[in-house]
mmCIF file with all atom_site columns, C-alpha atoms in Angstrom:
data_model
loop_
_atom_site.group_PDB
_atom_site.id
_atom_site.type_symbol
_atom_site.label_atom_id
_atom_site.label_alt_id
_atom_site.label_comp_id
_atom_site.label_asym_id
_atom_site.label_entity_id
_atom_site.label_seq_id
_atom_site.pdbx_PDB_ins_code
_atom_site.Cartn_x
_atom_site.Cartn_y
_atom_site.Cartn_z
_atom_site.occupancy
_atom_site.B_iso_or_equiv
_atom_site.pdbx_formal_charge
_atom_site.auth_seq_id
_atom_site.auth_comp_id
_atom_site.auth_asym_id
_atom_site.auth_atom_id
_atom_site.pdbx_PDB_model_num
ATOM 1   C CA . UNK J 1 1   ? 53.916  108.818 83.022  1.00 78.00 ? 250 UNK J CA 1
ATOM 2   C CA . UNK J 1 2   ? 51.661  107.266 85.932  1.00 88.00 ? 251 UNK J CA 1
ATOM 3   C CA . UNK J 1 3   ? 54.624  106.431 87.877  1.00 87.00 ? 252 UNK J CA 1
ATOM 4   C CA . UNK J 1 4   ? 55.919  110.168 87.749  1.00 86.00 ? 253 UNK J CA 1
ATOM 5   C CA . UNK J 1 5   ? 52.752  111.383 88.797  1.00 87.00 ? 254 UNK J CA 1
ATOM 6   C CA . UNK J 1 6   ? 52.333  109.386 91.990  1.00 91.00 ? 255 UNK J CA 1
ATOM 7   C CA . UNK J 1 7   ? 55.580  110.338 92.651  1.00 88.00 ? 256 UNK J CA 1
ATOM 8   C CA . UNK J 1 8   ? 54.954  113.862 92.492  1.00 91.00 ? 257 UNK J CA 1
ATOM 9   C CA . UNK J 1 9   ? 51.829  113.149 94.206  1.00 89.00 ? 258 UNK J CA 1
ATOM 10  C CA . UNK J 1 10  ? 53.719  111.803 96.667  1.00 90.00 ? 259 UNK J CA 1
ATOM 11  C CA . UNK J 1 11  ? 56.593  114.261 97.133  1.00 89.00 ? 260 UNK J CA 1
ATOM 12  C CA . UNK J 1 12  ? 53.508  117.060 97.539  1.00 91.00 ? 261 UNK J CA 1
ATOM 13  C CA . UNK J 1 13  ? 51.891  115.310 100.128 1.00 90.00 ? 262 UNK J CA 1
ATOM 14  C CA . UNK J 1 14  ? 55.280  114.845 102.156 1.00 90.00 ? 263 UNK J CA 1
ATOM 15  C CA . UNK J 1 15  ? 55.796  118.516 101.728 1.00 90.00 ? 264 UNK J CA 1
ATOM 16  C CA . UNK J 1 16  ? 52.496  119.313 102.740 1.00 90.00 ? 265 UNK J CA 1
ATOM 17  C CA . UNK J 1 17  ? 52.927  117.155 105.930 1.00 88.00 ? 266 UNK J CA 1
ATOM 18  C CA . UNK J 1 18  ? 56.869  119.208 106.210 1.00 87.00 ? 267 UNK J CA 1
ATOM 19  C CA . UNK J 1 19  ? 54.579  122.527 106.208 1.00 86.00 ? 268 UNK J CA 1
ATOM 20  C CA . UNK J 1 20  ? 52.254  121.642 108.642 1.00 83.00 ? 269 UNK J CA 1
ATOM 21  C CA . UNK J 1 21  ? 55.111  120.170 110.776 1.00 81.00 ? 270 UNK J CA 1
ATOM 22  C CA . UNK J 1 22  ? 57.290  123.305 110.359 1.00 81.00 ? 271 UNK J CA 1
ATOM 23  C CA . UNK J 1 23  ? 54.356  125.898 111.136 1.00 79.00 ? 272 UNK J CA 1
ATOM 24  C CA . UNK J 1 24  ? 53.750  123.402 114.229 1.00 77.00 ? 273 UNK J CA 1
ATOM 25  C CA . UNK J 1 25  ? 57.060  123.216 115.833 1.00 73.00 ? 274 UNK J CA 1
ATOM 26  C CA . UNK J 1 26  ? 56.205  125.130 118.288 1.00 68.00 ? 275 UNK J CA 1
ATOM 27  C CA . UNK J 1 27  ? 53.879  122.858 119.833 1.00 69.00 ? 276 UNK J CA 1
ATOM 28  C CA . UNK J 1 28  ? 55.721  119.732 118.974 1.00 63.00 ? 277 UNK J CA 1
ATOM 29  C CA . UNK J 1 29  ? 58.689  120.684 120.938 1.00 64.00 ? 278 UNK J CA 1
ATOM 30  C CA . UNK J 1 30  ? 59.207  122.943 123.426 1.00 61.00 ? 279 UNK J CA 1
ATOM 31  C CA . UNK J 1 31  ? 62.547  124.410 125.265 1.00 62.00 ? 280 UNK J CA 1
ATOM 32  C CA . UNK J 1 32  ? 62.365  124.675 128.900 1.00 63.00 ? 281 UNK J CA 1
ATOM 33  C CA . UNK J 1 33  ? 65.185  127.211 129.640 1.00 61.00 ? 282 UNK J CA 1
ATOM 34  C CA . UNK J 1 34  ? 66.308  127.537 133.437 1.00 63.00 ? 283 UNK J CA 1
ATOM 35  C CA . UNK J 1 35  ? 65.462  130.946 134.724 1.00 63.00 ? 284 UNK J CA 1
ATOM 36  C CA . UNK J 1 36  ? 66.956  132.197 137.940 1.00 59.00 ? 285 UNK J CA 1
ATOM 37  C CA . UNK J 1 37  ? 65.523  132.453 140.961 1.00 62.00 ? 286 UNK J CA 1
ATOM 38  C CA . UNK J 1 38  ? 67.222  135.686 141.887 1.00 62.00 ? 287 UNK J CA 1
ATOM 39  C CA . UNK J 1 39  ? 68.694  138.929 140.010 1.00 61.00 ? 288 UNK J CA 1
ATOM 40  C CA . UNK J 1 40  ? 73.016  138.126 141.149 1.00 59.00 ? 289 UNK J CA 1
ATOM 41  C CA . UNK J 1 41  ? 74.010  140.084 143.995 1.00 61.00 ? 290 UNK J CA 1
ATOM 42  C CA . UNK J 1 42  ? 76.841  142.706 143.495 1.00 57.00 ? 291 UNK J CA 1
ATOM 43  C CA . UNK J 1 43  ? 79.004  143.026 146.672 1.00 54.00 ? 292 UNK J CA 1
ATOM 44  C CA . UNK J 1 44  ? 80.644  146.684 147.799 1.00 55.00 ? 293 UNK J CA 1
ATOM 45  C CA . UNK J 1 45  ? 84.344  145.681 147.435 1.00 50.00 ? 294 UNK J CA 1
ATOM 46  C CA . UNK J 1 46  ? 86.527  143.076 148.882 1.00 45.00 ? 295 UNK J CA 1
ATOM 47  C CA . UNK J 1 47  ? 87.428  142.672 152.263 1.00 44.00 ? 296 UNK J CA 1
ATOM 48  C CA . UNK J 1 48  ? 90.571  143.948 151.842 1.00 43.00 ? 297 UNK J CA 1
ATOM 49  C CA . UNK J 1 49  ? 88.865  147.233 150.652 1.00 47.00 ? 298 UNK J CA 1
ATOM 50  C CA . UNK J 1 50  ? 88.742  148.154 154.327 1.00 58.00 ? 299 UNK J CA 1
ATOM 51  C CA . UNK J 1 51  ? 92.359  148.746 154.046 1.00 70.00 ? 300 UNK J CA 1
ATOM 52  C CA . UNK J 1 52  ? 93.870  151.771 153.738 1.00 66.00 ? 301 UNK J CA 1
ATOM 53  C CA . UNK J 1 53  ? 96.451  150.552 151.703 1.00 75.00 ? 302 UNK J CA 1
ATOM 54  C CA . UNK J 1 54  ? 94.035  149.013 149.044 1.00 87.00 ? 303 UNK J CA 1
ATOM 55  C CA . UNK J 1 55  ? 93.731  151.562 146.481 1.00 91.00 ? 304 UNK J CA 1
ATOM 56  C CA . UNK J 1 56  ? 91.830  149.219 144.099 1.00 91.00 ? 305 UNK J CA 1
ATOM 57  C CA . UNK J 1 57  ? 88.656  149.828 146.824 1.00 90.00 ? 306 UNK J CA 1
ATOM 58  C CA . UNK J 1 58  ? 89.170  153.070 144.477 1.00 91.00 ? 307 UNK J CA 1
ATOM 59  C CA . UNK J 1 59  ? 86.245  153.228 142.050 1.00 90.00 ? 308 UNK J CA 1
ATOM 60  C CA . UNK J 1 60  ? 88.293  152.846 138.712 1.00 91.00 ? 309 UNK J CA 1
ATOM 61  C CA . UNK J 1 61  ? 91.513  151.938 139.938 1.00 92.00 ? 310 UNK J CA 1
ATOM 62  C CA . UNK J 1 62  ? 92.494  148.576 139.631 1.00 90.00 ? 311 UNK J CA 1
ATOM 63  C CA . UNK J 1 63  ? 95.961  146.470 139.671 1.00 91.00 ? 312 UNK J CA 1
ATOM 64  C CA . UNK J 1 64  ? 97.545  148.089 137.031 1.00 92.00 ? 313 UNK J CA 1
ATOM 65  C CA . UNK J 1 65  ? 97.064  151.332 138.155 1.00 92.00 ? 314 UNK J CA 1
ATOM 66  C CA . UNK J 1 66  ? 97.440  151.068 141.623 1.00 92.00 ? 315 UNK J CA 1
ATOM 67  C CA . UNK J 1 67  ? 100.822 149.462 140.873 1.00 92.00 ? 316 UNK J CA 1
ATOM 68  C CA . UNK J 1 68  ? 101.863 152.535 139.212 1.00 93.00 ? 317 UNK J CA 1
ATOM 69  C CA . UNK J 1 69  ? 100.963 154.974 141.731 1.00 94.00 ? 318 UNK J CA 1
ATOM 70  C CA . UNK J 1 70  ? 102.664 152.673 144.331 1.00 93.00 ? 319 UNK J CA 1
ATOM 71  C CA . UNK J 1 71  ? 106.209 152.904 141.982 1.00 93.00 ? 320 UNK J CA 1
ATOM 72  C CA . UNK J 1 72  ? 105.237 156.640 142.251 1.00 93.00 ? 321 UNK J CA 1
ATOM 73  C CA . UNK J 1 73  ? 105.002 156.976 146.031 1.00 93.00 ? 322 UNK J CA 1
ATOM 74  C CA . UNK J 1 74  ? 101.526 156.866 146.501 1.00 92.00 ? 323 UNK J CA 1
ATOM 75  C CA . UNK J 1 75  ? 100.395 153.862 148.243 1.00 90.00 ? 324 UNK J CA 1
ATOM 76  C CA . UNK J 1 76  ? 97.641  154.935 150.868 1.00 91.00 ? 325 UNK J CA 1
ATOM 77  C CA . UNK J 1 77  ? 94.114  156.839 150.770 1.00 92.00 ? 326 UNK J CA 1
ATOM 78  C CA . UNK J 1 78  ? 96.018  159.596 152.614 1.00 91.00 ? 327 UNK J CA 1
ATOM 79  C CA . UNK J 1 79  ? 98.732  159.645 150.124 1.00 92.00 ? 328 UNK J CA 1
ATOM 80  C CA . UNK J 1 80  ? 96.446  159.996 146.954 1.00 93.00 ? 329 UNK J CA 1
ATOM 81  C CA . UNK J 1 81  ? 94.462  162.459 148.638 1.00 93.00 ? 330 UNK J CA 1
ATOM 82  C CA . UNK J 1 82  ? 97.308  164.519 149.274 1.00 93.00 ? 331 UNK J CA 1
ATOM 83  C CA . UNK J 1 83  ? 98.557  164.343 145.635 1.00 93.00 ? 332 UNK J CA 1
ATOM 84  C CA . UNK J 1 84  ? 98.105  166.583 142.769 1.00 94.00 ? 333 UNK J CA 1
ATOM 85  C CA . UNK J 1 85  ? 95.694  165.596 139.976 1.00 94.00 ? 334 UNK J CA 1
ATOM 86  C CA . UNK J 1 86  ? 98.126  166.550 137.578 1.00 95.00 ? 335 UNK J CA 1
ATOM 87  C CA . UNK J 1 87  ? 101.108 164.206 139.197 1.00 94.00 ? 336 UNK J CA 1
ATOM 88  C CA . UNK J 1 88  ? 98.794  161.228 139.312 1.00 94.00 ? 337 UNK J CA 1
ATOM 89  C CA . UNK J 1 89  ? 97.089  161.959 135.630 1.00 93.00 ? 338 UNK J CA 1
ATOM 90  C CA . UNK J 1 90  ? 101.231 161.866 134.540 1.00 94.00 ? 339 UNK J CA 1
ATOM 91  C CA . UNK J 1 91  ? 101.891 158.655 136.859 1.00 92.00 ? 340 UNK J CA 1
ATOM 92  C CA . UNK J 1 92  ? 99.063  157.047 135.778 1.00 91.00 ? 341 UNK J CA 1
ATOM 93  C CA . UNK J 1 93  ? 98.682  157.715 132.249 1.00 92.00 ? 342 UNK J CA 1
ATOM 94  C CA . UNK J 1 94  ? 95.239  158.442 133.023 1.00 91.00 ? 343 UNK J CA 1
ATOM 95  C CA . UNK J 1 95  ? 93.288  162.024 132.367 1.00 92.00 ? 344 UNK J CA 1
ATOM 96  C CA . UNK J 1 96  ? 93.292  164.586 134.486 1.00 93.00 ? 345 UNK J CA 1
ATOM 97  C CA . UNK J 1 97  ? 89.475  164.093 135.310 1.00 93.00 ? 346 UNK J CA 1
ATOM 98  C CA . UNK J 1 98  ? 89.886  160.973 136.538 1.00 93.00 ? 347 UNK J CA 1
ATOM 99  C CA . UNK J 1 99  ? 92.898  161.467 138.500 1.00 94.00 ? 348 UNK J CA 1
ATOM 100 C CA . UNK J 1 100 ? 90.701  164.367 140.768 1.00 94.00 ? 349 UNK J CA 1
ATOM 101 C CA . UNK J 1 101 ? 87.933  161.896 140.778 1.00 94.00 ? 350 UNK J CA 1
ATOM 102 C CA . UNK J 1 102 ? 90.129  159.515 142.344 1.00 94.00 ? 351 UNK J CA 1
ATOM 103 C CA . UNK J 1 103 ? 91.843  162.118 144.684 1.00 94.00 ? 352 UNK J CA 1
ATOM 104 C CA . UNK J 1 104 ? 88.331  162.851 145.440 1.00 94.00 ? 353 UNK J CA 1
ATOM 105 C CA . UNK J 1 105 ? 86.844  159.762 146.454 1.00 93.00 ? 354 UNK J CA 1
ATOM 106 C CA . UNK J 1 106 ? 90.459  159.056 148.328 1.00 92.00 ? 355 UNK J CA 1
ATOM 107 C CA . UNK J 1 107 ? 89.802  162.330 150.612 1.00 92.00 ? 356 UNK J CA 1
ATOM 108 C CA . UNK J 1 108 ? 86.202  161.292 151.670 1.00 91.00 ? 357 UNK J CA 1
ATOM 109 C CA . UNK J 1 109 ? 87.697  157.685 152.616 1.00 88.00 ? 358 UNK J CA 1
ATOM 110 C CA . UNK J 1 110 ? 90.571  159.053 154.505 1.00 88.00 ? 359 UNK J CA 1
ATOM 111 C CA . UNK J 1 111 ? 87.665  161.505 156.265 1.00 83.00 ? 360 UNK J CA 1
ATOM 112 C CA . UNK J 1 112 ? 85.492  158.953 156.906 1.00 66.00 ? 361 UNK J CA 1
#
């Protein structure tokens, strides 16, 4: 009977020192996590953006769609800003909204 109380004894004092340990941790060991220096830049577009045959400079057109309006016949600013919204939304498979949000953007890069 003695030997099972120290052990219990025992086993509560190691628990005790687990608690105070556990509640502790904190303080015992600490994670230094790199921060940044700097928010990451965003750049305008790609150098080829300048292009007027780059329609992924397009806001929201990217290489799949820009390789579908090409099959279509549409392969400069000037050419999508000619175009119908409704031809492009059917090209594309894209809405109608976005097709005259693309036609728009196309007409004030061709004007510019």
């Amino acid at each position: 009977m003695t030997r099972l109380r120290t052990f219990t004894s025992w086993l509560g004092l190691l628990g005790a020192l687990g608690a105070v340990i556990w509640a502790a941790r904190d303080r015992f060991i600490t994670l230094t996590l790199p921060r940044e220096s700097e928010p990451p830049t965003f750049r305008e577009g790609s150098p080829a953006s300048k292009d007027a045959h780059d329609l992924t400079a397009i806001a929201g057109i990217g290489p799949v769609f820009s390789e579908r309006l090409k099959r279509a016949g549409v392969g400069t600013w000037s050419d999508l800003a000619k175009a119908e919204p409704e031809h492009i939304a059917e090209v594309t498979g894209a809405s109608r909204v976005r097709a005259t949000g693309w036609i728009a953007e196309a007409a004030n890069r061709v004007e510019a």
